[in-house]
Short mmCIF file of C-alpha atoms and ligand atoms in Angstrom, two decimals:
data_model
loop_
_atom_site.label_atom_id
_atom_site.label_comp_id
_atom_site.label_asym_id
_atom_site.label_seq_id
_atom_site.Cartn_x
_atom_site.Cartn_y
_atom_site.Cartn_z
CA MET A 1 -11.10 -18.47 -12.78
CA VAL A 2 -7.67 -19.38 -11.53
CA GLU A 3 -7.08 -20.97 -8.13
CA ILE A 4 -3.50 -20.16 -7.11
CA HIS A 5 -3.09 -22.07 -3.81
CA THR A 6 -4.30 -25.63 -3.21
CA HIS A 7 -3.21 -28.84 -1.54
CA ILE A 8 -4.72 -30.95 -4.28
CA LEU A 9 -1.89 -33.42 -4.92
CA PRO A 10 -2.64 -36.74 -3.23
CA GLY A 11 -0.84 -38.15 -0.22
CA ILE A 12 2.05 -35.73 0.10
CA ASP A 13 0.94 -33.24 2.75
CA ASP A 14 -2.09 -32.46 4.91
CA GLY A 15 -4.27 -31.90 1.84
CA ALA A 16 -5.89 -34.50 -0.41
CA SER A 17 -5.19 -37.94 1.02
CA ASP A 18 -5.79 -39.98 -2.15
CA TRP A 19 -6.50 -39.69 -5.87
CA GLU A 20 -10.26 -39.74 -5.36
CA THR A 21 -10.09 -36.71 -3.07
CA SER A 22 -7.85 -34.87 -5.56
CA VAL A 23 -10.37 -35.50 -8.35
CA GLN A 24 -13.23 -34.42 -6.08
CA LEU A 25 -11.48 -31.13 -5.30
CA ALA A 26 -10.82 -30.51 -9.00
CA ARG A 27 -14.41 -31.35 -9.91
CA SER A 28 -15.76 -28.96 -7.29
CA ALA A 29 -13.44 -26.23 -8.61
CA ALA A 30 -14.55 -26.86 -12.21
CA GLU A 31 -18.20 -26.61 -11.17
CA GLN A 32 -17.46 -23.11 -9.84
CA GLY A 33 -15.87 -22.04 -13.10
CA VAL A 34 -12.22 -22.66 -12.22
CA THR A 35 -10.18 -23.56 -15.30
CA ASP A 36 -6.69 -23.65 -13.78
CA ILE A 37 -5.40 -24.75 -10.40
CA ILE A 38 -1.90 -24.36 -9.04
CA ALA A 39 -0.90 -27.27 -6.81
CA THR A 40 1.04 -25.92 -3.84
CA PRO A 41 1.97 -28.73 -1.44
CA HIS A 42 3.76 -27.69 1.73
CA HIS A 43 7.52 -27.70 1.41
CA ARG A 44 10.19 -27.27 4.05
CA THR A 45 7.85 -27.36 7.05
CA ASN A 46 8.59 -29.51 10.11
CA ARG A 47 6.34 -32.20 8.69
CA PHE A 48 6.59 -32.00 4.93
CA MET A 49 9.31 -31.97 2.30
CA ASN A 50 8.07 -32.05 -1.27
CA PRO A 51 10.95 -31.66 -3.69
CA ALA A 52 10.35 -29.95 -7.01
CA ALA A 53 10.75 -33.05 -9.18
CA GLU A 54 8.20 -35.02 -7.19
CA VAL A 55 5.63 -32.21 -7.38
CA VAL A 56 6.08 -31.85 -11.14
CA SER A 57 5.72 -35.59 -11.70
CA LEU A 58 2.61 -35.89 -9.51
CA THR A 59 1.04 -32.86 -11.20
CA GLY A 60 1.45 -34.57 -14.59
CA LYS A 61 -0.20 -37.72 -13.24
CA LEU A 62 -3.10 -35.74 -11.81
CA ASN A 63 -3.67 -33.97 -15.13
CA ALA A 64 -3.79 -37.33 -16.91
CA ARG A 65 -6.28 -38.60 -14.36
CA LEU A 66 -8.49 -35.50 -14.67
CA GLU A 67 -8.48 -35.81 -18.43
CA ALA A 68 -9.47 -39.46 -18.19
CA GLU A 69 -12.30 -38.58 -15.82
CA GLY A 70 -13.50 -35.65 -17.93
CA VAL A 71 -12.78 -32.91 -15.38
CA PRO A 72 -12.00 -29.75 -17.40
CA VAL A 73 -9.26 -28.27 -15.21
CA ASN A 74 -5.53 -27.86 -15.79
CA VAL A 75 -3.25 -28.31 -12.80
CA HIS A 76 0.09 -26.50 -12.68
CA PRO A 77 3.00 -27.23 -10.35
CA GLY A 78 4.02 -25.06 -7.42
CA GLN A 79 4.92 -25.27 -3.75
CA GLU A 80 3.92 -23.47 -0.58
CA VAL A 81 7.47 -22.87 0.57
CA HIS A 82 7.92 -22.34 4.28
CA VAL A 83 10.31 -19.46 4.76
CA HIS A 84 13.78 -20.61 5.83
CA ARG A 85 17.22 -19.09 5.96
CA GLU A 86 18.67 -21.13 3.07
CA LEU A 87 15.80 -20.22 0.78
CA LEU A 88 17.88 -18.22 -1.67
CA SER A 89 20.50 -20.91 -2.16
CA ASN A 90 17.79 -23.56 -2.42
CA TRP A 91 16.09 -21.49 -5.13
CA GLN A 92 19.36 -21.08 -6.98
CA ASN A 93 19.99 -24.83 -6.75
CA GLY A 94 16.63 -25.57 -8.39
CA GLU A 95 15.10 -27.19 -5.30
CA LEU A 96 12.15 -24.81 -5.16
CA LEU A 97 9.23 -24.25 -7.49
CA SER A 98 7.69 -20.94 -8.34
CA LEU A 99 3.97 -20.82 -9.09
CA ALA A 100 3.28 -22.42 -12.49
CA GLY A 101 6.85 -21.71 -13.59
CA GLY A 102 6.41 -17.93 -13.46
CA PRO A 103 8.13 -15.22 -11.39
CA TYR A 104 5.94 -15.64 -8.27
CA MET A 105 6.63 -17.88 -5.27
CA LEU A 106 4.18 -18.78 -2.50
CA LEU A 107 6.17 -18.02 0.63
CA GLU A 108 4.60 -19.08 3.91
CA MET A 109 5.46 -17.54 7.27
CA PRO A 110 4.99 -19.33 10.61
CA HIS A 111 1.50 -18.64 11.99
CA GLY A 112 2.81 -17.15 15.24
CA HIS A 113 5.14 -14.44 14.01
CA VAL A 114 6.94 -12.67 11.18
CA PRO A 115 10.54 -13.95 11.11
CA ASP A 116 13.15 -11.23 11.57
CA TYR A 117 14.80 -12.23 8.27
CA MET A 118 11.53 -12.13 6.27
CA GLU A 119 12.18 -8.66 4.87
CA SER A 120 15.64 -9.55 3.62
CA ILE A 121 14.35 -12.78 2.00
CA VAL A 122 11.60 -10.85 0.19
CA TYR A 123 14.13 -8.30 -1.01
CA GLU A 124 16.73 -10.84 -2.07
CA LEU A 125 14.10 -12.84 -3.92
CA GLN A 126 13.22 -9.67 -5.83
CA LEU A 127 16.85 -9.30 -6.82
CA ALA A 128 16.73 -12.90 -8.07
CA GLY A 129 13.66 -12.04 -10.18
CA VAL A 130 11.11 -13.68 -7.92
CA CYS A 131 8.16 -11.99 -6.26
CA ALA A 132 7.05 -13.46 -2.93
CA VAL A 133 3.33 -14.09 -2.50
CA ILE A 134 2.49 -14.35 1.20
CA PRO A 135 -0.44 -16.66 1.87
CA HIS A 136 -3.06 -15.89 4.55
CA PRO A 137 -1.35 -12.97 6.37
CA GLU A 138 -4.70 -12.46 8.11
CA ARG A 139 -4.01 -15.62 10.12
CA ASN A 140 -0.55 -14.54 11.27
CA ALA A 141 -0.61 -13.53 14.94
CA GLU A 142 1.99 -10.78 14.55
CA VAL A 143 0.28 -9.25 11.51
CA ALA A 144 -3.00 -9.34 13.46
CA ARG A 145 -1.36 -7.35 16.27
CA ASP A 146 0.50 -5.02 13.95
CA PRO A 147 -0.68 -4.89 10.30
CA ASP A 148 2.24 -2.54 9.54
CA LYS A 149 4.41 -5.68 9.45
CA LEU A 150 2.59 -6.61 6.26
CA VAL A 151 2.73 -3.04 4.96
CA ARG A 152 6.52 -3.18 5.19
CA LEU A 153 6.70 -6.48 3.27
CA VAL A 154 4.37 -5.16 0.56
CA GLU A 155 6.48 -2.00 0.31
CA LEU A 156 9.47 -4.24 -0.32
CA GLY A 157 7.65 -5.86 -3.22
CA ALA A 158 5.79 -8.79 -1.69
CA LEU A 159 2.21 -9.60 -2.61
CA ALA A 160 -0.37 -11.22 -0.35
CA GLN A 161 -3.20 -13.73 -0.69
CA VAL A 162 -6.21 -13.84 1.59
CA THR A 163 -7.94 -17.17 2.16
CA SER A 164 -11.54 -17.44 0.92
CA ALA A 165 -12.76 -18.94 4.19
CA SER A 166 -11.24 -16.02 6.15
CA LEU A 167 -13.38 -13.56 4.16
CA LEU A 168 -16.40 -15.80 4.67
CA GLY A 169 -16.01 -15.96 8.47
CA GLY A 170 -14.74 -19.55 8.65
CA TYR A 171 -11.82 -18.60 10.93
CA GLY A 172 -13.85 -16.40 13.27
CA LYS A 173 -14.89 -12.77 13.49
CA GLY A 174 -11.43 -11.37 14.28
CA VAL A 175 -9.82 -12.96 11.21
CA GLU A 176 -12.80 -11.95 9.07
CA ARG A 177 -12.54 -8.32 10.19
CA LEU A 178 -8.78 -8.18 9.63
CA SER A 179 -9.16 -9.79 6.19
CA TRP A 180 -11.50 -7.07 4.96
CA GLN A 181 -9.35 -4.38 6.55
CA LEU A 182 -6.25 -5.64 4.70
CA CYS A 183 -8.25 -5.79 1.44
CA ARG A 184 -9.43 -2.21 1.87
CA GLN A 185 -5.84 -1.07 2.55
CA GLY A 186 -4.75 -2.54 -0.79
CA LEU A 187 -2.50 -5.05 0.99
CA ILE A 188 -4.21 -8.10 -0.54
CA HIS A 189 -3.61 -9.01 -4.17
CA PHE A 190 -5.16 -12.46 -4.49
CA VAL A 191 -8.03 -14.50 -3.12
CA SER A 192 -7.59 -18.26 -2.95
CA SER A 193 -9.21 -21.22 -1.18
CA ASP A 194 -6.01 -22.89 0.07
CA ALA A 195 -8.15 -26.02 -0.39
CA HIS A 196 -7.20 -29.16 1.53
CA HIS A 197 -10.30 -31.34 1.59
CA PRO A 198 -13.65 -31.20 -0.27
CA GLU A 199 -15.74 -30.95 2.92
CA ARG A 200 -13.51 -29.52 5.62
CA ARG A 201 -11.47 -27.00 3.63
CA GLY A 202 -12.87 -27.07 0.12
CA VAL A 203 -12.72 -24.84 -2.92
CA CYS A 204 -14.98 -21.86 -2.21
CA LEU A 205 -13.65 -19.36 -4.72
CA ALA A 206 -16.94 -18.46 -6.42
CA GLU A 207 -18.55 -17.74 -3.04
CA ALA A 208 -15.58 -15.64 -1.94
CA TYR A 209 -15.61 -13.55 -5.14
CA ALA A 210 -19.36 -13.07 -4.75
CA ARG A 211 -18.78 -11.81 -1.20
CA VAL A 212 -16.01 -9.47 -2.41
CA GLU A 213 -18.37 -8.09 -5.04
CA GLN A 214 -21.10 -7.62 -2.46
CA THR A 215 -18.82 -6.02 0.15
CA LEU A 216 -16.27 -4.05 -1.86
CA GLY A 217 -17.86 -3.87 -5.32
CA ALA A 218 -17.47 -5.51 -8.73
CA GLU A 219 -14.26 -3.63 -9.47
CA TRP A 220 -12.49 -5.35 -6.57
CA ALA A 221 -13.76 -8.80 -7.54
CA GLY A 222 -12.50 -8.17 -11.07
CA TYR A 223 -9.17 -6.98 -9.67
CA TYR A 224 -8.59 -10.19 -7.70
CA ARG A 225 -9.74 -12.41 -10.55
CA SER A 226 -7.50 -10.73 -13.10
CA ASN A 227 -4.52 -10.80 -10.72
CA ALA A 228 -4.84 -14.58 -10.38
CA ALA A 229 -4.94 -14.88 -14.18
CA ALA A 230 -1.92 -12.57 -14.50
CA LEU A 231 0.01 -14.62 -11.94
CA LEU A 232 -0.66 -17.79 -13.96
CA ALA A 233 0.47 -16.02 -17.13
CA GLY A 234 3.61 -14.76 -15.37
CA SER A 235 2.67 -11.17 -16.08
CA GLU A 236 2.37 -8.12 -13.89
CA ILE A 237 -0.57 -7.65 -11.57
CA GLN A 238 -2.80 -4.60 -11.67
CA ASP A 239 -3.08 -1.59 -9.38
CA ALA A 240 -5.63 -2.00 -6.61
CA PRO A 241 -8.84 -0.06 -7.23
CA LEU A 242 -8.00 2.38 -4.43
CA PRO A 243 -8.24 6.15 -4.69
CA VAL A 244 -4.90 7.30 -6.17
CA ALA A 245 -4.01 9.24 -3.02
CA THR A 246 -4.18 6.12 -0.85
CA ARG A 247 -2.35 3.76 -3.21
CA PRO A 248 0.90 2.25 -1.99
CA SER A 249 3.77 3.62 -4.01
CA GLY A 250 7.41 2.75 -4.41
CA TRP A 251 7.04 -1.01 -4.06
CA LYS A 252 5.12 -1.18 -7.30
CA ARG A 253 7.89 0.61 -9.15
CA LEU A 254 10.47 -1.67 -7.55
CA ARG A 255 8.57 -4.78 -8.62
CA ARG A 256 8.30 -3.47 -12.20
CA LEU A 257 12.05 -3.66 -12.45
CA PHE A 258 11.84 -7.43 -12.15
CA ILE A 259 8.45 -8.68 -13.26
CA ARG A 260 7.91 -8.35 -16.99
FE1 FE2 B 1 -1.66 -23.78 2.04
#
């Protein structure tokens, strides 16, 4: 299994506070069958700036540590980039990291709303060969009020990741309900733990996939698993297992122009 969104690097954001916690998170992931983890520290938020070079260097150190401790997981560099107006120029200047060096970028919106320039950023990123992956849209207040906001972004070529704990009820009934609704609409392409801490916000990917299998069926669990693997490989994600008549169209064709 591939875990695409974690705050596993030590001491640089609100995730793992030290090396021991990082190793604990990786060990817990390995025990669930995770082979690869993408480290996605917050970047460009009010509190955290984690430049690309620092993330890459710390990822290398964590891999060395995991090897020394016998934890069979590979960590790959990434960032959870908070959306900002200079994003395109920062990408072009090499300040931002995509996920594991591929054509996907984890692009976080503020929790309270969908910025008015979000659609143009998603579109311009596409033109630059990068596909935006929007983490936890189910926890965005504006998407909760009006899920069509997410529909529009997905039509423009964005992908979305639901958080494991949201599916499992950890953020309350409303978020849980919306999470499953977005999944059923084919608006979710990945499941990830967004792990911060082994106890408080740990890796719970195996449990989340089991719940997906139980609720939506094995085909959906396989869909999310293979999408995470495809993201890591930098290849195209699959069509959602929706009836053909209800499948989103257009956006998929647009994305194919850029993602090879
Ligand atoms: Fe995160």
